[in-house]
Coordinates of C-alpha atoms and ligand atoms in Angstrom, one line a residue:
M108 CA 0.0 0.0 0.0
Q109 CA 1.3 3.4 -0.9
S110 CA 1.5 5.7 2.2
K111 CA 0.0 9.0 1.4
C112 CA 2.8 11.4 2.4
K113 CA 6.6 10.8 2.7
A114 CA 9.4 13.2 3.1
F115 CA 13.0 12.4 2.2
R116 CA 15.8 14.3 3.9
A117 CA 19.2 14.3 2.2
S118 CA 21.3 16.4 0.0
I119 CA 19.1 16.9 -3.1
L120 CA 20.2 17.9 -6.7
H121 CA 18.1 18.3 -9.8
L122 CA 18.2 20.4 -13.0
L123 CA 15.5 22.8 -14.3
G124 CA 17.0 22.9 -17.8
D125 CA 20.3 22.5 -19.7
P126 CA 23.2 23.8 -17.4
E127 CA 25.6 23.7 -20.5
N128 CA 29.1 23.5 -19.0
D129 CA 28.4 26.4 -16.6
L130 CA 29.2 25.2 -13.1
D131 CA 27.1 27.9 -11.6
S132 CA 24.1 27.7 -13.9
E133 CA 20.8 28.8 -12.5
K134 CA 19.4 25.6 -13.9
I135 CA 21.1 23.7 -11.1
E136 CA 19.0 23.4 -8.0
Y137 CA 20.8 22.0 -4.9
W138 CA 20.2 21.8 -1.2
E139 CA 22.9 20.5 1.1
D140 CA 20.2 19.7 3.6
G141 CA 17.1 19.2 1.4
L142 CA 13.7 17.7 1.7
L143 CA 11.7 16.0 -1.1
L144 CA 8.0 15.8 -0.3
I145 CA 6.0 13.1 -2.0
V146 CA 2.3 12.7 -1.9
E147 CA 0.7 9.5 -3.3
G148 CA 3.7 8.9 -5.5
Y149 CA 4.0 12.4 -7.0
V150 CA 6.4 15.2 -6.1
K151 CA 4.6 17.8 -3.9
S152 CA 7.6 20.0 -3.2
V153 CA 11.4 20.2 -2.9
G154 CA 13.5 22.6 -1.1
P155 CA 15.6 23.4 2.0
A156 CA 14.8 21.0 4.9
E157 CA 14.7 23.7 7.6
V158 CA 11.9 25.5 5.7
L159 CA 9.8 22.5 4.4
L160 CA 10.0 20.6 7.7
K161 CA 7.9 23.4 9.3
T162 CA 5.1 22.9 6.8
L163 CA 4.9 19.1 6.7
P164 CA 1.4 17.7 6.6
E165 CA 0.5 15.9 9.9
G166 CA 1.5 12.3 10.0
C167 CA 3.9 12.6 7.1
E168 CA 6.7 10.0 7.5
V169 CA 10.3 11.5 7.3
I170 CA 13.0 9.2 5.9
E171 CA 16.6 10.4 6.4
Y172 CA 19.6 9.7 4.2
P173 CA 22.5 11.4 6.0
N174 CA 25.6 12.0 3.8
Q175 CA 23.8 10.8 0.7
L176 CA 22.6 12.6 -2.4
I177 CA 19.1 12.3 -4.0
I178 CA 18.8 12.8 -7.7
P179 CA 16.0 12.1 -10.2
G180 CA 15.7 8.5 -11.5
M181 CA 18.1 8.0 -14.4
I182 CA 16.8 7.4 -18.0
D183 CA 18.4 4.9 -20.4
T184 CA 17.3 5.9 -23.9
H185 CA 18.6 2.8 -25.7
V186 CA 19.1 -0.7 -24.3
H187 CA 18.6 -4.3 -25.4
Y188 CA 17.1 -6.5 -22.6
P189 CA 17.7 -9.8 -24.5
Q190 CA 21.5 -9.2 -24.8
I191 CA 22.3 -9.7 -21.1
D192 CA 23.7 -13.2 -21.6
M193 CA 26.2 -12.0 -24.2
I194 CA 27.3 -8.7 -22.7
A195 CA 31.1 -8.3 -22.8
A196 CA 31.6 -10.6 -25.8
Y197 CA 35.2 -10.4 -27.2
G198 CA 36.8 -9.2 -30.3
E199 CA 34.4 -8.0 -32.9
Q200 CA 33.0 -4.7 -34.4
L201 CA 29.3 -4.2 -35.1
L202 CA 28.4 -6.4 -38.1
T203 CA 30.5 -9.5 -37.0
W204 CA 29.5 -9.0 -33.4
L205 CA 25.8 -9.2 -34.5
E206 CA 26.4 -12.4 -36.4
S207 CA 28.7 -14.1 -33.9
Y208 CA 27.0 -13.3 -30.6
T209 CA 23.8 -11.3 -30.9
F210 CA 21.6 -13.2 -33.3
P211 CA 22.2 -16.7 -31.7
T212 CA 21.4 -15.2 -28.2
E213 CA 18.2 -13.5 -29.4
K214 CA 17.0 -16.8 -30.9
Q215 CA 16.2 -18.1 -27.4
F216 CA 13.4 -15.5 -26.9
S217 CA 10.8 -17.6 -28.8
D218 CA 10.5 -19.3 -25.4
K219 CA 8.3 -17.1 -23.3
A220 CA 9.6 -18.6 -20.0
H221 CA 13.2 -17.7 -21.0
A222 CA 12.1 -14.2 -21.9
A223 CA 10.3 -13.8 -18.6
D224 CA 13.4 -14.9 -16.7
V225 CA 15.7 -12.5 -18.5
A226 CA 13.2 -9.6 -18.3
Q227 CA 13.0 -10.1 -14.5
F228 CA 16.8 -10.1 -14.2
F229 CA 17.1 -7.1 -16.5
L230 CA 14.6 -4.9 -14.7
S231 CA 16.1 -5.7 -11.4
E232 CA 19.5 -4.8 -12.7
L233 CA 18.3 -1.5 -14.1
L234 CA 16.8 -0.6 -10.7
R235 CA 20.0 -1.7 -8.8
N236 CA 21.8 0.8 -11.1
G237 CA 19.4 3.7 -10.5
T238 CA 17.7 3.6 -13.9
T239 CA 14.0 4.0 -13.6
T240 CA 12.9 4.5 -17.2
A241 CA 14.3 2.9 -20.4
L242 CA 13.6 2.6 -24.1
V243 CA 14.1 -1.1 -24.7
F244 CA 14.6 -3.4 -27.7
G245 CA 12.9 -6.8 -27.4
T246 CA 13.6 -9.5 -30.1
V247 CA 11.6 -10.3 -33.2
H248 CA 9.4 -12.5 -31.0
P249 CA 6.2 -10.9 -29.7
E250 CA 6.6 -13.1 -26.6
S251 CA 9.7 -11.2 -25.7
V252 CA 7.7 -8.0 -25.5
D253 CA 4.8 -9.6 -23.5
A254 CA 7.3 -10.9 -21.0
F255 CA 9.0 -7.6 -20.7
F256 CA 5.8 -5.5 -20.2
E257 CA 4.3 -8.1 -17.8
E258 CA 7.3 -7.6 -15.5
A259 CA 7.5 -3.8 -15.9
E260 CA 3.8 -3.6 -15.2
R261 CA 4.1 -5.7 -12.0
L262 CA 6.9 -3.2 -10.8
D263 CA 4.8 -0.2 -11.9
L264 CA 7.7 1.2 -14.0
R265 CA 7.6 3.8 -16.7
M266 CA 9.0 1.8 -19.6
I267 CA 8.9 1.8 -23.4
A268 CA 9.6 -1.3 -25.5
G269 CA 8.9 -2.9 -28.8
K270 CA 9.2 -6.0 -31.0
V271 CA 12.0 -6.0 -33.4
L272 CA 11.1 -5.8 -37.1
M273 CA 13.6 -7.8 -39.3
D274 CA 12.8 -9.5 -42.6
R275 CA 16.2 -9.9 -44.3
N276 CA 19.9 -10.1 -43.9
C277 CA 19.8 -12.0 -40.7
P278 CA 19.3 -15.7 -39.9
E279 CA 16.0 -17.1 -41.1
Y280 CA 15.1 -18.1 -37.5
L281 CA 14.9 -14.4 -36.6
Q282 CA 13.0 -13.1 -39.6
D283 CA 9.4 -11.9 -39.7
T284 CA 7.7 -10.6 -42.8
P285 CA 6.3 -7.1 -43.5
E286 CA 2.8 -8.3 -42.9
Q287 CA 3.5 -10.5 -39.9
G288 CA 5.7 -7.8 -38.3
Y289 CA 2.9 -5.2 -38.9
E290 CA 0.2 -7.5 -37.4
D291 CA 2.3 -8.5 -34.4
S292 CA 3.2 -4.9 -33.6
K293 CA -0.4 -3.8 -33.9
T294 CA -1.6 -6.5 -31.5
L295 CA 1.2 -5.4 -29.0
I296 CA 0.3 -1.7 -29.4
E297 CA -3.4 -2.5 -28.7
K298 CA -2.5 -4.6 -25.7
W299 CA 0.2 -2.5 -24.0
H300 CA 0.5 1.1 -25.3
G301 CA -0.8 3.5 -22.6
K302 CA -1.4 0.7 -20.1
G303 CA -0.3 2.1 -16.8
R304 CA 3.1 3.6 -17.3
L305 CA 3.9 1.6 -20.4
S306 CA 4.4 2.8 -24.0
Y307 CA 5.1 1.0 -27.3
A308 CA 7.9 1.6 -29.7
V309 CA 7.8 0.5 -33.4
T310 CA 11.3 -1.1 -33.6
P311 CA 12.9 -1.7 -37.0
R312 CA 16.3 -3.1 -35.9
F313 CA 18.2 -1.0 -38.5
A314 CA 17.9 -0.3 -42.2
P315 CA 20.0 -3.3 -43.4
T316 CA 17.6 -5.9 -41.8
S317 CA 14.4 -4.5 -43.2
T318 CA 13.2 -4.4 -46.8
P319 CA 11.7 -1.2 -48.1
E320 CA 8.3 -2.9 -47.8
Q321 CA 8.8 -3.5 -44.1
L322 CA 10.0 0.0 -43.5
A323 CA 6.8 1.2 -45.3
K324 CA 4.7 -0.9 -42.9
A325 CA 6.5 0.6 -39.9
G326 CA 5.6 4.0 -41.3
Q327 CA 2.0 2.9 -41.7
L328 CA 2.0 1.9 -38.0
L329 CA 3.3 5.3 -37.0
S330 CA 0.6 7.0 -39.0
E331 CA -2.1 4.8 -37.5
Y332 CA -0.8 5.3 -33.9
P333 CA 0.5 8.9 -33.7
D334 CA 1.7 8.7 -30.2
V335 CA 3.8 5.5 -30.2
Y336 CA 7.6 5.7 -30.4
M337 CA 9.9 4.7 -33.2
H338 CA 13.2 3.1 -32.1
T339 CA 16.1 2.1 -34.3
H340 CA 19.9 2.4 -34.9
V341 CA 21.6 4.7 -37.4
A342 CA 25.2 5.3 -38.6
E343 CA 27.0 3.4 -35.9
N344 CA 29.8 1.8 -37.9
K345 CA 31.5 2.8 -41.1
D346 CA 31.0 -0.7 -42.7
E347 CA 27.3 -0.5 -41.8
V348 CA 27.0 2.9 -43.4
A349 CA 28.6 1.6 -46.7
W350 CA 26.3 -1.4 -46.6
V351 CA 23.2 0.8 -46.3
E352 CA 24.5 2.9 -49.2
S353 CA 24.5 -0.2 -51.4
L354 CA 21.1 -1.4 -50.2
F355 CA 19.4 1.9 -50.7
P356 CA 21.2 3.6 -53.6
E357 CA 18.3 6.1 -54.1
S358 CA 18.6 7.5 -50.6
R359 CA 20.8 10.6 -49.9
S360 CA 22.1 9.1 -46.7
Y361 CA 21.5 6.4 -44.1
L362 CA 19.3 8.7 -42.1
D363 CA 17.4 9.6 -45.3
V364 CA 16.3 5.9 -45.6
Y365 CA 14.2 6.5 -42.5
Q366 CA 13.0 9.9 -43.6
Q367 CA 11.9 8.5 -46.9
H368 CA 9.8 5.9 -45.1
E369 CA 8.2 8.6 -42.8
L370 CA 9.8 7.2 -39.7
L371 CA 11.2 10.4 -38.3
R372 CA 9.1 12.6 -36.1
P373 CA 8.7 13.5 -32.4
R374 CA 9.3 10.3 -30.3
S375 CA 11.6 8.8 -32.9
V376 CA 14.8 7.8 -31.1
L377 CA 17.9 6.8 -33.1
A378 CA 20.8 5.1 -31.4
H379 CA 24.4 6.2 -32.1
C380 CA 24.3 8.8 -34.9
L381 CA 28.1 8.7 -35.2
H382 CA 28.5 9.2 -38.9
L383 CA 25.9 11.8 -39.9
D384 CA 26.4 15.0 -41.9
D385 CA 25.0 18.4 -41.2
D386 CA 22.0 17.8 -43.4
D387 CA 21.2 14.7 -41.4
K388 CA 21.5 16.6 -38.1
K389 CA 19.2 19.3 -39.4
C390 CA 16.7 16.7 -40.5
M391 CA 16.8 15.2 -36.9
S392 CA 16.2 18.6 -35.4
D393 CA 13.5 19.6 -37.9
T394 CA 11.6 16.3 -37.4
G395 CA 11.9 16.4 -33.5
S396 CA 13.8 13.1 -33.5
A397 CA 16.3 12.3 -30.8
A398 CA 19.8 10.8 -30.7
A399 CA 20.7 8.2 -28.1
F400 CA 24.4 8.8 -27.2
C401 CA 25.8 5.4 -26.2
P402 CA 29.4 6.0 -25.0
S403 CA 30.1 2.7 -23.4
S404 CA 29.0 0.8 -26.5
N405 CA 30.7 3.1 -28.9
L406 CA 34.0 2.6 -27.2
F407 CA 33.5 -1.2 -26.7
L408 CA 32.7 -1.9 -30.4
G409 CA 35.2 0.7 -31.6
S410 CA 32.4 2.5 -33.5
G411 CA 33.3 6.2 -33.1
L412 CA 33.0 9.4 -31.1
F413 CA 29.6 11.1 -30.6
D414 CA 29.9 14.9 -30.7
V415 CA 27.5 16.1 -28.0
A416 CA 28.2 19.8 -28.5
D417 CA 27.6 19.7 -32.2
F418 CA 24.2 17.9 -31.8
K419 CA 23.2 20.4 -29.1
E420 CA 24.2 23.4 -31.3
K421 CA 22.1 22.0 -34.1
G422 CA 19.1 21.7 -31.8
V423 CA 18.8 17.8 -31.7
R424 CA 17.4 16.2 -28.6
I425 CA 19.9 13.9 -26.9
G426 CA 19.5 11.1 -24.3
M427 CA 22.1 8.8 -22.8
G428 CA 21.9 5.1 -23.7
S429 CA 23.7 2.1 -22.2
D430 CA 23.2 0.0 -25.3
V431 CA 23.8 -3.2 -23.2
G432 CA 24.9 -5.8 -24.5
A433 CA 27.3 -3.7 -26.7
G434 CA 27.6 -1.3 -23.8
T435 CA 29.3 -2.9 -20.8
S436 CA 27.4 -1.3 -18.0
F437 CA 23.8 -0.4 -17.2
N438 CA 25.1 2.2 -14.7
M439 CA 24.6 5.8 -15.8
L440 CA 27.5 6.9 -13.6
R441 CA 29.8 4.5 -15.5
N442 CA 28.2 5.7 -18.8
S443 CA 28.8 9.3 -17.8
S444 CA 32.5 8.5 -17.1
D445 CA 32.7 7.0 -20.6
A446 CA 30.9 10.0 -22.0
Y447 CA 33.4 12.3 -20.4
K448 CA 36.3 10.4 -22.0
V449 CA 34.6 10.4 -25.4
T450 CA 34.2 14.1 -25.2
Q451 CA 37.8 14.6 -24.2
L452 CA 38.9 12.6 -27.3
S453 CA 36.7 14.8 -29.5
G454 CA 38.2 18.0 -28.1
G455 CA 35.3 19.0 -26.0
K456 CA 34.3 19.1 -22.3
L457 CA 31.4 17.5 -20.4
S458 CA 30.8 18.8 -16.9
A459 CA 29.2 16.5 -14.3
F460 CA 26.1 18.6 -14.4
Q461 CA 25.9 18.2 -18.2
A462 CA 26.3 14.5 -17.8
L463 CA 23.6 14.4 -15.1
Y464 CA 21.4 16.4 -17.5
L465 CA 21.9 13.9 -20.3
A466 CA 21.0 11.0 -17.9
T467 CA 17.9 12.7 -16.4
L468 CA 16.0 15.7 -17.9
S469 CA 17.6 15.7 -21.3
G470 CA 16.7 12.0 -21.6
A471 CA 13.1 12.8 -20.5
K472 CA 13.0 15.5 -23.3
A473 CA 14.3 13.1 -25.8
L474 CA 11.4 10.8 -25.0
Y475 CA 8.9 13.6 -24.7
L476 CA 8.3 12.6 -21.1
D477 CA 9.6 15.8 -19.4
D478 CA 6.1 16.6 -18.2
K479 CA 6.2 13.4 -16.1
I480 CA 9.8 12.6 -15.2
G481 CA 13.4 14.0 -15.3
N482 CA 13.4 16.3 -12.3
F483 CA 11.6 17.2 -9.1
E484 CA 9.1 19.8 -10.3
Q485 CA 5.8 19.7 -8.6
G486 CA 3.4 17.0 -10.0
K487 CA 6.1 14.8 -11.5
E488 CA 6.2 11.1 -10.8
A489 CA 8.4 10.4 -7.8
D490 CA 11.1 8.1 -9.3
F491 CA 14.4 8.9 -7.7
V492 CA 17.7 7.5 -6.7
V493 CA 19.8 7.8 -3.5
L494 CA 23.5 8.0 -4.2
N495 CA 26.0 6.9 -1.5
Y496 CA 29.0 9.2 -1.2
D497 CA 30.9 6.5 0.9
S498 CA 30.4 3.4 -1.3
T499 CA 34.1 2.5 -1.7
P500 CA 37.2 3.4 0.3
L501 CA 38.7 5.3 -2.6
I502 CA 35.5 7.3 -3.3
K503 CA 35.2 8.1 0.4
R504 CA 38.8 9.3 0.6
R505 CA 38.6 11.3 -2.7
L506 CA 35.4 13.0 -1.7
K507 CA 36.9 14.2 1.6
A508 CA 39.2 16.3 -0.6
A509 CA 36.4 17.7 -2.8
T510 CA 35.8 21.4 -2.3
T511 CA 32.8 22.0 -4.5
L512 CA 29.5 20.2 -5.4
H513 CA 30.8 19.8 -8.9
D514 CA 34.1 18.3 -7.8
K515 CA 32.2 15.9 -5.6
L516 CA 29.7 14.9 -8.3
F517 CA 32.4 14.6 -11.0
A518 CA 34.6 12.3 -8.9
L519 CA 31.5 10.2 -8.0
M520 CA 30.7 9.9 -11.6
M521 CA 34.2 8.9 -12.7
L522 CA 34.7 6.4 -9.8
G523 CA 31.2 5.2 -9.0
D524 CA 29.2 2.2 -10.1
D525 CA 26.3 0.1 -8.8
R526 CA 27.8 0.2 -5.3
S527 CA 27.1 3.9 -5.3
I528 CA 23.3 3.4 -5.6
S529 CA 22.0 2.9 -2.1
A530 CA 18.3 3.0 -3.0
T531 CA 16.0 3.4 -5.9
Y532 CA 12.4 4.7 -5.4
I533 CA 9.5 4.1 -7.8
K534 CA 6.6 6.5 -7.3
G535 CA 7.8 7.1 -3.8
E536 CA 8.2 3.4 -2.9
Q537 CA 11.6 1.7 -2.4
A538 CA 12.3 -0.8 -5.1
K539 CA 13.6 -4.3 -4.2
F540 CA 16.5 -5.6 -6.2
Ligands
GUN608 N1 22.6 -2.3 -34.9 C1 21.7 -3.3 -35.2 N2 21.4 -4.1 -34.2 C2 22.2 -3.7 -33.2 C3 22.4 -4.1 -31.9 O1 21.8 -5.1 -31.4 N3 23.3 -3.4 -31.1 C4 24.0 -2.4 -31.6 N4 24.9 -1.7 -30.8 N5 23.9 -1.9 -32.8 C5 23.0 -2.6 -33.6
ZN609 ZN1 21.6 -0.9 -29.8

């Protein structure tokens, strides 16, 4: 049972907008001794404890987390739940990695019991890492999506997922057809989209594994269901880009394949976006599509360096994606650490506040969910994370020497992992994991 009123006392940090790399941005709200007041699973107020404690409703429970930091629940805008059992697979880049490891692993999801077992582990792992919302790939099997949504619904999570559409250039055992993929997606949309906190994403894997007929069917689904998501990959790897050029010679670019099939619009999320030109970036901005920046995956597969500053300058929405199993961690602190290093390599800079923005409010904006999640504005769903400043001896020692909030958060991001997450709350209730 959800208790009506709960107040959480700790240091509290959230963002009201994009802080850029300004360490004193007015978009940063922070209280060293703060209070987050939750009523029936929604944020009622947030502010300094000494002020808010005086106005607490009678009978409101106060939960204290001394020397810990509360931030909004983190958002993973691109991840594959079926790839858990092949995470950290050695030695390949994208196309041979898919053939050698990914496809054989995904084959097992025709078995609903297997899918349910993996979905349960996956969601528990997300929560243990402080991720409360994700945009998730299933497999080609509709059972994979049923299993995922059943578990997400049981946990009352805000999740988005979809069945993969794939009708060529992959093993036959993973292929659907344009018609079957359309019918299965439609059934899943009718069953799950808008149920509780769940939403559906039409999910063509990537241009090489769909015929033009299948991409057209995906476009038809989007026109029939205007508020579902579109989730795919684009321009991750140079061999992949060359392959798409040969498969779709009439398209101006890889991204243009999706544009020509009317797949780009608000709530379209494209993972990677590493090898796009200025016209592509303008197209993403004009159509309201979002890029999922997947730093861990991009380093692991040797795919390339995403230029955060350039995409921001061009007005493209950006979220952070773990892209597990090509990414090697669900943890958004670990992904922020990789994001910082990617940015260093491309000659830029990524402050800890900027990384936090990507993992929270910017992700919510990429998913068009910033009216519901992403920070602690009044009325938002109370999904949040408690970060432990003392989770390892090294972090504890390093943070003693930190002189500013930024220094503290930056060191925590560079050194932290799942041990730094002391609790995850879903609509004001502590999640078990
Ligand atoms: N491109 C097409 N499929 C995949 C996938 O499963 N993972 C990644 N990283 N890229 C892809
Ligand atoms: Zn991916």
